[in-house]
């Protein structure tokens, strides 16, 4: 695992592990490295190894989630390889918080909300998505993605305000659910036929088998996106762009799709923009081009440009000894040899300053 400073363009430290790294997660307090049967917890300030969780249930996909809120720095990973148990671990206090019996089938996706107070989960069946409170582990919401077929849910994502939850899979549909509790103090609406039938179903569910009543109480999608393809791995997220709610969907073939989201009416989301993340100069001639005008240069190509930052040896205040040597397996008692101050934003100048100094040197030469 190599840790880089993005603004400076230099390597901060590197560590080697005993097995293949399947996932890396981090917030401003902790850095998590997930292997198939172990999890390493590092302190983000100095990369000190705080805890190694050994002999965890087999986790061949590296499924785990870390809260981005470092005050509620909870880690979630499968607590069992045969059923959908969620083990919630407090990475600040280094202790297990709770084990949530979420699904009958093994877990396929996990996601915390931005405050670390809720966690969403889906199983390998992919038909039901559940939301639980953290750290109590109480079931709060249950959403039904579909009934006709099992799917592989690849990502779950809360909106920043935790009012919406998006779910993507290997099908052509991305679902958005409304995570909102009904306020019992609100005045009752005028009776309608649909409201009457809804009350009838709710009353009838008390006399039906548990599995049937659960299915009747599950909420359906509030909004959705219909893609013109299926079978690809999709990653989705909900974001606010220019003060408007948007759904972002990235496909495994290198495209990014941006859709609108009506937070009041829901329904079908409309495509706003489409980007290709690969280098536009390397597109195959036989490949169909995007309908919208391409950007001058892709994000991937911009990041891949040679760094304008001088070598780390010329940068004062940078520590090269922040980790073990390459190829060396990190033991449980290993500490970082020197402070690397990953959370100190004042230690390094912004990349704009670095680029400016280089441009001035170029002009002088």
XYZ file of C-alpha atoms in Angstrom:
365
model
C 0.000 0.000 0.000
C 1.411 3.361 -1.053
C 0.169 6.587 0.537
C 0.601 9.763 -1.515
C 0.052 13.430 -0.840
C -2.174 14.544 -3.696
C -1.305 18.259 -3.606
C 2.409 17.607 -3.340
C 2.553 14.680 -5.731
C 4.925 12.664 -3.552
C 4.835 9.354 -1.713
C 4.406 9.708 2.040
C 4.950 6.087 3.051
C 4.343 2.504 1.992
C 3.505 -0.747 3.745
C 3.448 -4.376 2.674
C 1.055 -7.026 3.963
C 0.975 -10.800 4.167
C -1.809 -11.214 1.605
C -3.607 -9.453 -1.215
C -5.102 -6.044 -0.361
C -8.794 -6.114 -1.265
C -9.959 -2.703 -0.022
C -8.638 0.515 1.509
C -10.870 2.994 3.373
C -9.973 6.167 5.223
C -11.357 9.224 6.985
C -9.521 11.996 8.820
C -8.913 9.738 11.821
C -8.270 6.197 10.598
C -7.005 4.256 7.564
C -8.331 0.725 7.036
C -6.659 -2.007 4.978
C -8.846 -5.048 4.364
C -7.461 -8.478 3.441
C -9.506 -11.620 2.968
C -9.175 -12.802 6.568
C -7.760 -9.796 8.428
C -8.192 -6.034 8.764
C -5.474 -3.520 9.680
C -6.388 -0.241 11.418
C -3.870 2.632 11.141
C -3.801 6.024 12.793
C -4.041 8.558 9.972
C -1.783 11.119 11.697
C 1.364 9.012 11.823
C 0.334 5.746 10.114
C 0.918 3.829 13.337
C -0.708 0.396 13.291
C -3.282 0.508 16.082
C -5.049 -2.817 15.724
C -5.086 -5.961 13.605
C -8.376 -7.835 13.408
C -7.318 -11.423 12.745
C -9.360 -14.476 11.787
C -12.348 -12.523 10.534
C -14.900 -14.505 8.491
C -13.723 -15.130 4.943
C -14.275 -11.930 2.965
C -13.028 -12.631 -0.584
C -14.432 -9.393 -2.039
C -13.014 -7.145 0.691
C -16.476 -5.859 1.586
C -16.251 -3.182 4.277
C -17.396 0.359 4.992
C -15.887 3.145 7.091
C -17.817 6.166 8.282
C -16.473 9.406 6.801
C -17.359 11.170 10.041
C -14.200 10.729 12.110
C -16.083 11.485 15.348
C -18.242 8.409 14.689
C -15.453 6.418 13.091
C -17.269 3.114 12.722
C -16.077 0.227 10.584
C -18.529 -2.344 9.226
C -17.680 -5.712 7.691
C -19.339 -9.151 7.385
C -19.603 -10.935 10.711
C -20.384 -14.263 9.042
C -19.663 -15.782 5.655
C -22.927 -17.749 5.372
C -25.563 -15.236 6.533
C -25.836 -11.452 6.362
C -24.441 -10.358 9.709
C -22.936 -6.853 9.981
C -20.183 -6.431 12.554
C -19.835 -2.771 13.593
C -16.434 -1.856 15.094
C -15.468 1.428 16.766
C -12.066 2.356 15.305
C -11.607 5.221 17.779
C -11.990 3.095 20.903
C -10.836 -0.106 19.153
C -13.769 -2.198 20.322
C -16.707 -4.083 18.831
C -19.960 -2.126 19.066
C -22.654 -4.492 17.845
C -23.495 -7.344 15.487
C -26.569 -6.733 13.319
C -28.503 -9.721 11.871
C -29.346 -7.906 8.642
C -30.113 -10.606 6.022
C -30.530 -14.341 5.619
C -28.018 -14.423 2.729
C -24.378 -13.220 2.782
C -23.781 -9.482 2.482
C -23.094 -7.854 -0.886
C -23.019 -4.100 -0.130
C -22.590 -1.780 2.868
C -22.666 2.007 3.243
C -22.719 4.498 6.132
C -24.451 7.846 5.946
C -22.240 10.925 6.294
C -22.810 11.322 10.033
C -22.095 7.674 10.814
C -25.496 7.226 12.476
C -27.067 4.919 9.868
C -25.856 1.993 7.785
C -27.479 0.509 4.686
C -26.997 -3.098 3.605
C -27.939 -5.498 0.831
C -27.448 -9.233 0.493
C -26.355 -11.401 -2.417
C -30.009 -11.874 -3.379
C -30.247 -8.138 -4.012
C -33.999 -7.871 -3.570
C -34.187 -6.049 -0.226
C -32.169 -3.107 1.125
C -32.283 -2.379 4.851
C -31.180 0.621 6.908
C -30.137 0.294 10.566
C -29.286 2.796 13.291
C -25.696 3.003 14.531
C -24.552 2.075 17.116
C -27.833 0.540 18.346
C -28.354 -1.705 15.324
C -32.118 -1.122 15.209
C -33.838 -1.658 11.859
C -35.209 1.674 10.633
C -36.222 1.176 6.993
C -36.698 -1.599 4.497
C -36.794 -1.086 0.741
C -37.623 -3.571 -2.000
C -35.516 -3.265 -5.129
C -37.379 -5.972 -7.024
C -39.060 -9.354 -6.801
C -38.629 -11.041 -10.186
C -34.886 -11.705 -10.191
C -31.829 -11.733 -7.993
C -29.179 -9.139 -8.836
C -25.683 -8.194 -7.724
C -25.917 -4.853 -5.921
C -22.551 -3.172 -6.395
C -22.969 0.083 -4.458
C -25.141 1.904 -1.947
C -24.846 5.618 -1.248
C -26.638 8.086 1.032
C -27.169 11.711 0.116
C -25.375 14.272 2.291
C -28.565 15.015 4.242
C -29.348 11.262 4.591
C -32.795 11.769 3.051
C -32.115 9.599 -0.002
C -30.367 6.294 -0.658
C -29.231 5.149 -4.100
C -28.545 1.560 -5.135
C -26.896 0.289 -8.315
C -26.517 -3.260 -9.589
C -25.660 -5.183 -12.741
C -29.108 -4.430 -14.196
C -30.194 -1.481 -16.312
C -31.958 0.260 -13.382
C -30.526 2.456 -10.611
C -32.965 2.950 -7.741
C -33.281 5.912 -5.369
C -35.190 5.443 -2.127
C -36.529 8.135 0.148
C -35.189 7.683 3.689
C -37.846 9.602 5.537
C -39.988 8.777 8.519
C -43.607 9.844 8.540
C -44.393 12.488 11.123
C -47.279 11.253 13.294
C -48.108 14.814 14.346
C -49.003 15.835 10.774
C -52.737 16.273 10.134
C -54.329 13.360 8.339
C -54.883 13.922 4.630
C -58.298 13.761 3.033
C -59.323 10.138 2.480
C -58.650 8.720 -0.976
C -59.171 5.306 -2.514
C -55.408 4.569 -2.501
C -55.085 5.670 1.120
C -58.040 3.494 2.076
C -56.545 0.459 0.328
C -53.195 1.153 1.980
C -54.826 1.025 5.416
C -56.582 -2.193 4.443
C -53.278 -3.816 3.480
C -51.599 -2.626 6.682
C -54.416 -4.090 8.773
C -54.356 -7.353 6.830
C -50.599 -7.716 7.247
C -51.093 -8.396 10.972
C -52.840 -11.676 10.133
C -50.417 -12.887 7.441
C -47.181 -14.885 7.774
C -44.168 -12.807 8.740
C -42.454 -13.031 5.344
C -45.596 -11.875 3.533
C -46.304 -9.000 5.941
C -42.686 -7.831 5.702
C -42.968 -7.732 1.924
C -46.160 -5.660 2.103
C -44.528 -3.129 4.451
C -41.448 -2.626 2.272
C -41.159 0.725 0.518
C -40.641 0.955 -3.244
C -38.231 3.209 -5.110
C -38.916 6.945 -5.002
C -36.983 7.638 -8.216
C -35.081 5.595 -10.796
C -32.722 5.748 -13.767
C -33.177 3.487 -16.784
C -29.884 2.848 -18.576
C -29.680 1.628 -22.163
C -27.328 -1.197 -21.179
C -26.958 -3.834 -18.456
C -24.443 -6.380 -17.208
C -21.776 -3.853 -16.216
C -20.566 -3.008 -12.736
C -21.986 0.352 -11.693
C -21.022 2.716 -8.882
C -23.518 5.409 -7.918
C -23.507 8.365 -5.566
C -25.833 11.229 -4.676
C -24.334 14.712 -4.764
C -25.274 18.378 -4.825
C -23.860 20.143 -7.898
C -24.485 23.870 -8.284
C -27.040 23.634 -5.468
C -29.065 20.993 -7.336
C -29.421 17.309 -6.323
C -27.797 14.974 -8.834
C -27.261 11.254 -9.222
C -23.831 10.237 -10.546
C -23.413 6.800 -12.101
C -20.006 5.461 -13.176
C -19.891 2.350 -15.359
C -17.067 -0.168 -15.666
C -16.513 0.796 -19.319
C -15.302 4.229 -18.236
C -18.339 6.481 -18.562
C -19.783 8.888 -16.005
C -23.471 9.786 -16.250
C -25.042 12.705 -14.369
C -28.813 12.695 -13.822
C -31.181 15.151 -12.249
C -33.206 14.212 -9.168
C -36.500 15.813 -8.297
C -36.468 15.697 -4.460
C -40.215 16.337 -4.272
C -41.785 14.320 -7.083
C -39.155 11.647 -7.744
C -39.977 9.541 -10.779
C -37.740 9.007 -13.796
C -34.416 10.865 -13.627
C -33.286 12.668 -16.764
C -29.720 12.531 -18.121
C -28.014 15.923 -17.769
C -24.427 15.227 -18.818
C -22.274 12.331 -19.960
C -18.479 12.127 -19.667
C -15.874 9.640 -20.801
C -13.174 9.090 -18.194
C -10.652 7.518 -20.545
C -8.209 9.451 -22.723
C -10.237 10.766 -25.648
C -7.274 10.382 -27.998
C -7.277 6.594 -27.501
C -10.916 5.903 -28.340
C -11.339 3.122 -30.867
C -12.499 4.363 -34.266
C -15.304 1.804 -34.298
C -16.621 2.960 -30.935
C -19.680 5.134 -30.834
C -18.899 8.646 -29.589
C -20.838 10.488 -26.926
C -23.694 12.609 -28.152
C -22.535 15.595 -26.138
C -19.388 17.595 -27.040
C -16.315 16.064 -25.372
C -14.336 17.999 -22.826
C -10.878 19.161 -23.993
C -9.122 16.614 -21.794
C -10.371 13.880 -19.508
C -9.859 13.892 -15.756
C -7.800 10.710 -15.950
C -5.489 12.267 -18.529
C -5.094 15.381 -16.373
C -4.103 13.372 -13.313
C -1.717 11.232 -15.392
C 0.317 14.240 -16.534
C 3.892 14.397 -15.223
C 3.927 15.993 -11.806
C 4.951 19.623 -11.714
C 6.249 19.180 -8.195
C 10.015 18.829 -7.556
C 11.344 15.585 -5.994
C 10.544 14.967 -2.358
C 14.199 15.225 -1.347
C 14.111 18.956 -2.128
C 10.996 19.550 -0.067
C 11.676 20.547 3.550
C 9.491 18.991 6.207
C 8.817 15.783 4.254
C 9.639 12.483 5.923
C 10.715 9.530 3.764
C 10.863 7.136 6.699
C 7.138 7.120 7.408
C 6.735 3.367 6.856
C 8.442 0.028 6.465
C 10.674 -0.821 3.548
C 9.108 -2.139 0.356
C 8.593 -5.878 0.471
C 8.680 -6.025 4.249
C 5.618 -7.500 5.964
C 4.293 -5.222 8.694
C 4.100 -6.920 12.130
C 1.478 -6.074 14.747
C 3.889 -4.006 16.850
C 5.295 -2.001 13.935
C 5.104 1.771 14.360
C 5.777 4.496 11.853
C 9.402 5.571 12.171
C 8.619 9.263 11.861
C 5.642 11.601 11.950
C 4.085 12.030 8.530
C 1.268 14.400 9.597
C -1.264 13.281 7.026
C -3.947 15.477 8.551
C -1.905 18.708 8.626
C -3.114 20.761 5.660
C -0.767 23.630 6.538
C 2.358 21.507 6.144
C 2.247 21.447 2.346
C 1.630 24.314 -0.088
C -1.333 24.107 -2.484
C -0.563 22.574 -5.855
C -1.342 25.931 -7.500
C 1.657 27.441 -5.743
C 3.874 24.609 -6.972
C 2.681 25.031 -10.534
C 3.146 28.784 -10.300
C 6.743 28.466 -9.155
C 7.494 26.058 -11.996
C 5.960 28.376 -14.596
C 8.083 31.243 -13.305
C 11.228 29.137 -13.607
C 10.243 28.159 -17.153
C 9.757 31.800 -18.139
C 13.126 32.761 -16.672
C 14.937 29.995 -18.527
